[in-house]
PDB file of C-alpha atoms in Angstrom:
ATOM      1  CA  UNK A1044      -8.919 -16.658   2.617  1.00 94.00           C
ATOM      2  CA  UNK A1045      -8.065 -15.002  -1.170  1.00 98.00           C
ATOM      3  CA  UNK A1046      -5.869 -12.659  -1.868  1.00 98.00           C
ATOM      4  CA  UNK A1047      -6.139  -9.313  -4.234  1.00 98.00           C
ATOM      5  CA  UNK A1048      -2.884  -7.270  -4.324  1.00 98.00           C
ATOM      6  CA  UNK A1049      -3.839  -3.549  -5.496  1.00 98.00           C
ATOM      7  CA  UNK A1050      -0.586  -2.561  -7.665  1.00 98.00           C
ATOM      8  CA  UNK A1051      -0.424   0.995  -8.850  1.00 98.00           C
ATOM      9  CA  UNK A1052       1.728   1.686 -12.164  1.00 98.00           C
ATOM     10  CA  UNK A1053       3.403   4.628 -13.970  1.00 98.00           C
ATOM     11  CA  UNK A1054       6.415   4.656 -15.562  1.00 97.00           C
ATOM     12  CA  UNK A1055       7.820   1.393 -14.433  1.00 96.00           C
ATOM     13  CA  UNK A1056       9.195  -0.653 -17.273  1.00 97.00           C
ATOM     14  CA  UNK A1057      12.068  -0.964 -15.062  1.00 96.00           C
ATOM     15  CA  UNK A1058      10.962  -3.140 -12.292  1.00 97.00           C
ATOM     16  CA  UNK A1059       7.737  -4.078 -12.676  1.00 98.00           C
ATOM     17  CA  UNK A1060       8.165  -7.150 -14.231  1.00 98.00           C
ATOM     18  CA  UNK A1061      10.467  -8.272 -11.208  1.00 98.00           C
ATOM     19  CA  UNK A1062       7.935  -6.988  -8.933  1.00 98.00           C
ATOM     20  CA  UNK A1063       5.072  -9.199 -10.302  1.00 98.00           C
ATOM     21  CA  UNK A1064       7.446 -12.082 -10.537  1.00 98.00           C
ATOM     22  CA  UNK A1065       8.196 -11.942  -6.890  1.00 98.00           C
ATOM     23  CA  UNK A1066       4.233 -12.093  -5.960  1.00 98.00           C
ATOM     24  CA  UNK A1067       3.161 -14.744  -8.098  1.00 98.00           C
ATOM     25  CA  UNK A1068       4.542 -17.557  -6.711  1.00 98.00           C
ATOM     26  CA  UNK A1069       2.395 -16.544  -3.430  1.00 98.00           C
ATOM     27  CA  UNK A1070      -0.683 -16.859  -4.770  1.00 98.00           C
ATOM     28  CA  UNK A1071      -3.149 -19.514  -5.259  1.00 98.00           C
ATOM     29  CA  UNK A1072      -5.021 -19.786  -8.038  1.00 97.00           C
ATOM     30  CA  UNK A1073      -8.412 -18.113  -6.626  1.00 98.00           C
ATOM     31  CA  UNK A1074      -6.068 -15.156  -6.022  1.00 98.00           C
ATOM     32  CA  UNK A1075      -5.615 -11.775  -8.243  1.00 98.00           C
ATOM     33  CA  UNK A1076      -3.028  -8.510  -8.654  1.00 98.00           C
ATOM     34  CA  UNK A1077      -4.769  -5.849 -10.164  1.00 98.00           C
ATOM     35  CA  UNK A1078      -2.993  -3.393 -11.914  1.00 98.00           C
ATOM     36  CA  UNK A1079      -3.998   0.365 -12.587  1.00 98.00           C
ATOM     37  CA  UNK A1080      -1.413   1.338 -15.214  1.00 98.00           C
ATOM     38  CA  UNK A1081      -1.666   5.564 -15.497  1.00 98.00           C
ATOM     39  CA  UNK A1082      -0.512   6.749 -18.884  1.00 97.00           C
ATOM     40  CA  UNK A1083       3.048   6.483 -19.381  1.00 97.00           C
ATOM     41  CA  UNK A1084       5.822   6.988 -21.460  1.00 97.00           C
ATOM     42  CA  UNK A1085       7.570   3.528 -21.427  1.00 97.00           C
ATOM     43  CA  UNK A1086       6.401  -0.069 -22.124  1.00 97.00           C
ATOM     44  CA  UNK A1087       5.050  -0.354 -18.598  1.00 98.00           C
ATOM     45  CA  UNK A1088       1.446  -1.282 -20.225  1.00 98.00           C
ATOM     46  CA  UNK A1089       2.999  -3.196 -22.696  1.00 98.00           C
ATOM     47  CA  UNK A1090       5.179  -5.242 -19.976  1.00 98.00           C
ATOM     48  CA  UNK A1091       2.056  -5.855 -17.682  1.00 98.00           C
ATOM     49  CA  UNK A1092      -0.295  -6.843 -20.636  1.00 98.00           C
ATOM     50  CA  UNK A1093       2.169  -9.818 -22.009  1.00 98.00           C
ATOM     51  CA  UNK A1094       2.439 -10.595 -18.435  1.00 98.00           C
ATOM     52  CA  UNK A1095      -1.616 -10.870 -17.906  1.00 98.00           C
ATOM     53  CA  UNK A1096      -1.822 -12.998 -20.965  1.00 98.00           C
ATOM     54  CA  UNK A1097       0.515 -15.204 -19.483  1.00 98.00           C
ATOM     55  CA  UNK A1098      -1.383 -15.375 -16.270  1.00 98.00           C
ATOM     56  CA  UNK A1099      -4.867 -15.051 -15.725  1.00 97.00           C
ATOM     57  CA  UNK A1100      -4.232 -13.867 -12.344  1.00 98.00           C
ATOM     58  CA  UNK A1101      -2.827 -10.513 -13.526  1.00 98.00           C
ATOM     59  CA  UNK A1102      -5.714  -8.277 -14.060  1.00 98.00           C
ATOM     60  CA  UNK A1103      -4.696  -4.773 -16.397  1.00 98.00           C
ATOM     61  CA  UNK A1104      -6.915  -1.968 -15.970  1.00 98.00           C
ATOM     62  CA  UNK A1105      -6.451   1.363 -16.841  1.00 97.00           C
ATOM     63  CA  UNK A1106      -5.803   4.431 -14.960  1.00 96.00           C
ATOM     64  CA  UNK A1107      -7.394   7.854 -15.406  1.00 93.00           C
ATOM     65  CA  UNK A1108      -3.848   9.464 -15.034  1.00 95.00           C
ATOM     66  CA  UNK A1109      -4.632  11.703 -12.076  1.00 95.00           C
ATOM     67  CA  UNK A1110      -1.857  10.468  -9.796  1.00 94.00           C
ATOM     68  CA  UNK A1111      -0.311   8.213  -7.346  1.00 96.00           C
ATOM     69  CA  UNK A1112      -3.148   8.631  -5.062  1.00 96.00           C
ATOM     70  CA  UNK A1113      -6.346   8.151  -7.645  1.00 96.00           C
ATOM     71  CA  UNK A1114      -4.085   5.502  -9.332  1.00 97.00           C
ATOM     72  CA  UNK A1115      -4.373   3.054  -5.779  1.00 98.00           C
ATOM     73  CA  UNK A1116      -7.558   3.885  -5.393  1.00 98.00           C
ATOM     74  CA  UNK A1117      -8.173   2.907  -9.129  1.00 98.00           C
ATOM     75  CA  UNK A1118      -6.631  -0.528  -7.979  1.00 98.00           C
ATOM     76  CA  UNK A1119      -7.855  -0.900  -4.775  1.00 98.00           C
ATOM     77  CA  UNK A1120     -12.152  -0.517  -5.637  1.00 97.00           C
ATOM     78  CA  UNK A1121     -11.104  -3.214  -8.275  1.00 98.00           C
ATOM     79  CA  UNK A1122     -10.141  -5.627  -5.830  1.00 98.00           C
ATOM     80  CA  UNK A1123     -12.470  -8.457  -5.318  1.00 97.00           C
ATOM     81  CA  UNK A1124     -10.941 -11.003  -2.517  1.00 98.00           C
ATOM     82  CA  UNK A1125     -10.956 -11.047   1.105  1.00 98.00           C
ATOM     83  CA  UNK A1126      -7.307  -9.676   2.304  1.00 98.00           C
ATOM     84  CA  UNK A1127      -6.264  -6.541  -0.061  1.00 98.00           C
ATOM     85  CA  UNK A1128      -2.153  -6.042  -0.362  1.00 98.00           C
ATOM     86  CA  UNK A1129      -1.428  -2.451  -2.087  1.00 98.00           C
ATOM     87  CA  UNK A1130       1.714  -2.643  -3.672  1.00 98.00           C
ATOM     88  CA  UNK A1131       4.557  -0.296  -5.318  1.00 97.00           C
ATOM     89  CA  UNK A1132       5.798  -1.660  -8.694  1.00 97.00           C
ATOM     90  CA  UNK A1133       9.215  -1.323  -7.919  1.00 96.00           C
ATOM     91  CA  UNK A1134       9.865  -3.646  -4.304  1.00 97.00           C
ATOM     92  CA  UNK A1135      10.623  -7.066  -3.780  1.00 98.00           C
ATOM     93  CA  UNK A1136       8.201  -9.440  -1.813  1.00 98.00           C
ATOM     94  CA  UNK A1137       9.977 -11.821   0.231  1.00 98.00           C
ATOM     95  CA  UNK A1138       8.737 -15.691  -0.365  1.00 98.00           C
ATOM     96  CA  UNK A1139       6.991 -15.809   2.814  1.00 98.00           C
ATOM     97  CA  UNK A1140       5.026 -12.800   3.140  1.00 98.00           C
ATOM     98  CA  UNK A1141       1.629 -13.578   1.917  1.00 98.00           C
ATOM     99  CA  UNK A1142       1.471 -16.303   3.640  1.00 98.00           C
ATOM    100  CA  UNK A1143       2.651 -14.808   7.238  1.00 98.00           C
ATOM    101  CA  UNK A1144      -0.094 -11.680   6.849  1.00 98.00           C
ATOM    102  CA  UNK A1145      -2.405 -14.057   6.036  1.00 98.00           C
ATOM    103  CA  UNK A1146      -1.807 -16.298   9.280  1.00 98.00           C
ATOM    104  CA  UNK A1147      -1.785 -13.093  11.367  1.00 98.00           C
ATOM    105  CA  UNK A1148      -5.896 -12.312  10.101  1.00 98.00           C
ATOM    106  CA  UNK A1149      -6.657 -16.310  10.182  1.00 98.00           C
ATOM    107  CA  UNK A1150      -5.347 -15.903  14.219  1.00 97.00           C
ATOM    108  CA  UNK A1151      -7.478 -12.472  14.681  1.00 98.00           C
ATOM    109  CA  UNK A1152     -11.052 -12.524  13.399  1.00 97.00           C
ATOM    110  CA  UNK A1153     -11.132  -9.236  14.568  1.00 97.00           C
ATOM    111  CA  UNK A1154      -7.967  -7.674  12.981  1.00 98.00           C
ATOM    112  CA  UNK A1155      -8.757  -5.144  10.340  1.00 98.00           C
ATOM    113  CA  UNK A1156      -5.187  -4.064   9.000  1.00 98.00           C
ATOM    114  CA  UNK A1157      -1.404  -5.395   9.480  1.00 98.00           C
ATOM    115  CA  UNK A1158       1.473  -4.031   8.739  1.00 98.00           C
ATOM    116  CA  UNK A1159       5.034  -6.010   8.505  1.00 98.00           C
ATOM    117  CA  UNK A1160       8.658  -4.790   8.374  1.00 98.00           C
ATOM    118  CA  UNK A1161      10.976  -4.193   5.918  1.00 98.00           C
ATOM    119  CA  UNK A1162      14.449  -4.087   4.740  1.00 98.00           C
ATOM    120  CA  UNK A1163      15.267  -1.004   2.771  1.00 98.00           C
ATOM    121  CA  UNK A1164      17.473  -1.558  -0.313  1.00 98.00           C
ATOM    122  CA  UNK A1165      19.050   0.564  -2.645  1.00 97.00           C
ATOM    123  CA  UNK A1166      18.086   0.111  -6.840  1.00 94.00           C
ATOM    124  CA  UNK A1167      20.544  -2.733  -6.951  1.00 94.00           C
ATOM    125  CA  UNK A1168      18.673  -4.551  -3.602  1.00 95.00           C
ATOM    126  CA  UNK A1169      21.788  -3.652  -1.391  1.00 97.00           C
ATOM    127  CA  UNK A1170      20.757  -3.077   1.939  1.00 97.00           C
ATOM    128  CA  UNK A1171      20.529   0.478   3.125  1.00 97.00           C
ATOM    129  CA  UNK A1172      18.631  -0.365   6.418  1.00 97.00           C
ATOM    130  CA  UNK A1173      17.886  -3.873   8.164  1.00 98.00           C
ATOM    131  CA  UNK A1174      14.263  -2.443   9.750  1.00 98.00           C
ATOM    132  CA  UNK A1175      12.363   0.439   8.044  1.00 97.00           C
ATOM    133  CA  UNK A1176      10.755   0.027  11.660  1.00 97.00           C
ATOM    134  CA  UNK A1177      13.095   1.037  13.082  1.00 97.00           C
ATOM    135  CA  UNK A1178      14.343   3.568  10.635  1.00 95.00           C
ATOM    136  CA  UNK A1179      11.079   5.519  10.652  1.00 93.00           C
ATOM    137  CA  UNK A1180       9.920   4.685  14.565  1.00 95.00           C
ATOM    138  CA  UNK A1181       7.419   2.805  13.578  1.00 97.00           C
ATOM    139  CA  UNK A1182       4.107   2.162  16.240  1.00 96.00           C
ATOM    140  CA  UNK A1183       0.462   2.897  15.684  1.00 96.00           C
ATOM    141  CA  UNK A1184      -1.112   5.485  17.729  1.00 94.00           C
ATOM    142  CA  UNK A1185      -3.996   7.847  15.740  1.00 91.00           C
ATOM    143  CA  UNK A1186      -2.308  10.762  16.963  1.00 90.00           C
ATOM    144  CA  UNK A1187       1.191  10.040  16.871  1.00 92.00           C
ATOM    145  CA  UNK A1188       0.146   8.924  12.901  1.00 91.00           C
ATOM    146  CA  UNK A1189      -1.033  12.142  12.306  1.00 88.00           C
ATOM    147  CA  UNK A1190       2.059  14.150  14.025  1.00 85.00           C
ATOM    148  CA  UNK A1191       4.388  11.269  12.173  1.00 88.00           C
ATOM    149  CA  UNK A1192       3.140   9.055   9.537  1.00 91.00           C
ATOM    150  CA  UNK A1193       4.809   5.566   9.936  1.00 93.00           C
ATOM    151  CA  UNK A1194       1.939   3.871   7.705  1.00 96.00           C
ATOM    152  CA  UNK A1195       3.294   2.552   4.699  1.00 96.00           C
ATOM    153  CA  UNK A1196       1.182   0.983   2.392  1.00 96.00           C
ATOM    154  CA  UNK A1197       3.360  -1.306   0.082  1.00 97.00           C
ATOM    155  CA  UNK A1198       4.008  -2.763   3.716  1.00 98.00           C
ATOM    156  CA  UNK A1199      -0.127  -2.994   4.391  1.00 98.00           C
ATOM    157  CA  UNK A1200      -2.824  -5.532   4.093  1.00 98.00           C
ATOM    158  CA  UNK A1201      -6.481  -5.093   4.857  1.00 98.00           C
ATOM    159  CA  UNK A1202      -9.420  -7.079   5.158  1.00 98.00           C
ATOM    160  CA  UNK A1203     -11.868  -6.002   2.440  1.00 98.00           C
ATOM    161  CA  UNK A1204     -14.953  -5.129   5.051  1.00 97.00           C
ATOM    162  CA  UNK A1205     -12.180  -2.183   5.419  1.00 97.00           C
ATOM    163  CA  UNK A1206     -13.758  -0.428   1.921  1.00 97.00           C
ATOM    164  CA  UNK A1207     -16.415   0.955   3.332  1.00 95.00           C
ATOM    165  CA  UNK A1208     -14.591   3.189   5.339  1.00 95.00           C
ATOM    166  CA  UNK A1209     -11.688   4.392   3.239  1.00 95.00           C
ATOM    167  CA  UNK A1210     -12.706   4.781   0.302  1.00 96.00           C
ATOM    168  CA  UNK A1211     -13.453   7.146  -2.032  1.00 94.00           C
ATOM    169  CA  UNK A1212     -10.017   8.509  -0.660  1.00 94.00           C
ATOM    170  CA  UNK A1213     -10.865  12.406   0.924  1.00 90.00           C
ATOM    171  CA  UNK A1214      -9.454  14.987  -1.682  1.00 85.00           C
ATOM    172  CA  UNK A1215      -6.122  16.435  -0.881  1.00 80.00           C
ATOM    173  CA  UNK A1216      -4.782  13.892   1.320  1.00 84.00           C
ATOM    174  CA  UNK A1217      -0.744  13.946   1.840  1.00 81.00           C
ATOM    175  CA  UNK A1218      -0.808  10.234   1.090  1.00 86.00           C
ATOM    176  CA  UNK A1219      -3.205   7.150   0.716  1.00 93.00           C
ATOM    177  CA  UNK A1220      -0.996   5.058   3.123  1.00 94.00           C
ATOM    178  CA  UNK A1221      -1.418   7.105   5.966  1.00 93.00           C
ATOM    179  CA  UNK A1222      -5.409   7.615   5.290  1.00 94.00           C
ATOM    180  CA  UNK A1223      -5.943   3.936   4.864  1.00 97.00           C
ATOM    181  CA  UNK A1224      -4.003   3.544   8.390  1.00 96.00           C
ATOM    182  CA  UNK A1225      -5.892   6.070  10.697  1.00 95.00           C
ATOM    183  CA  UNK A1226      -9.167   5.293   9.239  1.00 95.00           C
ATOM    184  CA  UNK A1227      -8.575   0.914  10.308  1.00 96.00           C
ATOM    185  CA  UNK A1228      -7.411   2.063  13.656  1.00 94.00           C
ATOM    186  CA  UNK A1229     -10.703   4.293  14.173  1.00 92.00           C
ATOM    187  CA  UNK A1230     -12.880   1.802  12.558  1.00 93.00           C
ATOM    188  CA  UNK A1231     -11.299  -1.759  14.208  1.00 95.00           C
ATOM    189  CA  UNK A1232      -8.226  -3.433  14.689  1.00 97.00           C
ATOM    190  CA  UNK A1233      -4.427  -2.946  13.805  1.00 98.00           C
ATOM    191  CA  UNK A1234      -1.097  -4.942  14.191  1.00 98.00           C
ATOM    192  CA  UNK A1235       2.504  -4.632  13.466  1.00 98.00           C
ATOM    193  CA  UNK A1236       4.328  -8.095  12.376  1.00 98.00           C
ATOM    194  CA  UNK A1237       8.230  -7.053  13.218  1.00 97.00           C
ATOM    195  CA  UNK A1238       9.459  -9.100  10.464  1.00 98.00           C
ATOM    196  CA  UNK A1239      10.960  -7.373   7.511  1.00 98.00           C
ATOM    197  CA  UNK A1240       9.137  -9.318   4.476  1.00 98.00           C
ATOM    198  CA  UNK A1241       9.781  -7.215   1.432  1.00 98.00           C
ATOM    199  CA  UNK A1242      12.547  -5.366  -0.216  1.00 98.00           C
ATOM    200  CA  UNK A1243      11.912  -1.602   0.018  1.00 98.00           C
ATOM    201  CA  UNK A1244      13.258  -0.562  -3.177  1.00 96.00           C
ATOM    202  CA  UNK A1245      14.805   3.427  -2.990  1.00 94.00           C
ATOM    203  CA  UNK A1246      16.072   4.702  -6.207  1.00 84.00           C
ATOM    204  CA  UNK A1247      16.182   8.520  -8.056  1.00 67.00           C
ATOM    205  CA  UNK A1248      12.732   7.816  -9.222  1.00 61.00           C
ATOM    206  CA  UNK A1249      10.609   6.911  -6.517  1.00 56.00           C
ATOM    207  CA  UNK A1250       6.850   7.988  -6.753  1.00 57.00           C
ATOM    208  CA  UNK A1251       6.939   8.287  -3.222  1.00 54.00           C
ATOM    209  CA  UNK A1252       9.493   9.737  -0.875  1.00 51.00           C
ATOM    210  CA  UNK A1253      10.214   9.195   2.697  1.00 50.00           C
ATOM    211  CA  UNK A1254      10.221  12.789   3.803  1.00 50.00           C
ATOM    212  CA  UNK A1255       7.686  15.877   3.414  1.00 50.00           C
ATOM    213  CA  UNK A1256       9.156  18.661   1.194  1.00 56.00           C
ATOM    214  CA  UNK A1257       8.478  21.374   3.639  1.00 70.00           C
ATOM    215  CA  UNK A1258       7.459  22.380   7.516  1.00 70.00           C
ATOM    216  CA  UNK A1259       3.977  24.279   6.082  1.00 71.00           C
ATOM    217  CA  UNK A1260       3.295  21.483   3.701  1.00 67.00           C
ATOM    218  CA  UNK A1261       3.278  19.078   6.348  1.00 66.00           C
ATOM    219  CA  UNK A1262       1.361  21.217   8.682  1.00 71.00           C
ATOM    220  CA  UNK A1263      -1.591  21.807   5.941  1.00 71.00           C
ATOM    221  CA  UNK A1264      -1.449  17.988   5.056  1.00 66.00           C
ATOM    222  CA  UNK A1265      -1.785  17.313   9.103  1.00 71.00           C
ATOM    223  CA  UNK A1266      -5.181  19.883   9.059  1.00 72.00           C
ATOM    224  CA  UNK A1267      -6.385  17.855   5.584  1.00 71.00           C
ATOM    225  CA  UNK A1268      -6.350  14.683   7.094  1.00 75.00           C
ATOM    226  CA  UNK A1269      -7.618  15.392  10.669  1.00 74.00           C
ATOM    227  CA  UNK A1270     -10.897  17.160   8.978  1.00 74.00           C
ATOM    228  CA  UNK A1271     -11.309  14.106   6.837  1.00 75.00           C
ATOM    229  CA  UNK A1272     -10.742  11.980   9.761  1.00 78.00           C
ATOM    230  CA  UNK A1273     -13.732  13.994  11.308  1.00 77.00           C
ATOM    231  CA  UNK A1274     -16.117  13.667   8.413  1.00 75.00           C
ATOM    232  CA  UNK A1275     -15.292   9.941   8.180  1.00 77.00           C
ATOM    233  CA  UNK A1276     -15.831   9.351  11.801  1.00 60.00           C
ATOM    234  CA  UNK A1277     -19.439  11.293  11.237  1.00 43.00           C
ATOM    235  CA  UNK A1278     -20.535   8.973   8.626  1.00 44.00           C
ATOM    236  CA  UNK A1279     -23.135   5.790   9.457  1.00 40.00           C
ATOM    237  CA  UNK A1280     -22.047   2.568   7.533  1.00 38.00           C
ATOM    238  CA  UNK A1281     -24.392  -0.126   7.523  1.00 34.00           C
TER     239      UNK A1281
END
């Protein structure tokens, strides 16, 4: 079972390099982390380029600079292995998290997505919160997803069959985490491992944040993704 871990990059000289460092080491050989790098305005291309030259593992690809969301999706179509990891360029992986998502799809031939636990750390990797589980009440559920998002995709892995159903991503979606997350539970099987096994990194500069800005906002982002939910449930995969 290979591994592709979808990174999406902007702006994050600062802990990107740490980032990667803490993956590699969980990989074989056969495995990949692609990275969509959006135009920025530090040495994060620079950074991930020396890196990929270093390791052939790395793949660098470009971004069209359209945002967070078009930025994973960028990564994700690029992936090419079996078990697809999206991941923030600014967390820790702990040492044993590859390999304890990939036992949980090895156990479940019918498991689509997983989603482990984490700690949540502040931008020095002091611990703000033992369980972002528990933190953020955490439990699948289409509908309580929609009222509550509690998908988190740096937390994620999929099985790549899961493409065909996700993407492209819907336009105007609040967030790719929570699309990727209703769409698997429609379309198959979901878990929750309740072990924390990454570092949640939360610092001033965060592309994304861990509450909506405002009550309509969220409302008009619930109506966005229930329609695409509708259209995606209409169409016929082979």
């Amino acid at each position: 079972m290979t591994v592709s871990v979808a990174l999406a990059a902007y702006n994050g000289e600062k802990y990107i390099a740490e980032q990667i460092s803490s993956v590699l080491p969980q990989l074989s050989e056969d495995d990949e982390i692609v990275v969509s790098v959006d135009p920025s305005a530090d040495r994060t291309r620079e950074i991930v380029s020396s890196m990929s030259e270093a390791d052939s593992r790395i793949k660098l690809i470009d971004g069209e600079g359209m945002g967070l969301i078009k930025n994973f999706e960028n990564a994700i179509k690029n992936c090419r292995n079996d078990i697809i990891f999206p991941c923030d360029q600014d967390d820790i992986w702990l040492p044993e998290k590859a390999a304890r998502v990939k036992t949980e799809f090895e156990n479940d031939s019918a498991l689509l997505l997983t989603m482990h636990d984490a700690k949540i750390v502040d931008e020095n990797l002091s611990e703000i919160e033992s369980s972002f589980f528990a933190h953020r009440g955490t439990k699948t559920g289409i509908l309580k997803n929609i009222w509550k998002n509690s998908y988190m995709g740096c937390c994620m892995a999929f099985r790549k069959e899961a493409l065909k159903y996700i993407l492209p991503f819907p336009e105007n979606l609040p967030m790719h985490d929570q699309w990727i997350g209703l769409v698997c539970e429609k379309r198959g099987k979901v878990s929750l491992i309740r072990e924390p096994l990454m570092l949640y990194r939360r610092h001033g500069d965060n592309a994304s944040k861990m509450q909506h800005e405002s009550v309509m906002q969220m409302i008009k982002w619930r109506l966005s993704i229930i329609l695409s939910l509708i259209k995606n449930q209409a169409v016929k995969y082979e």
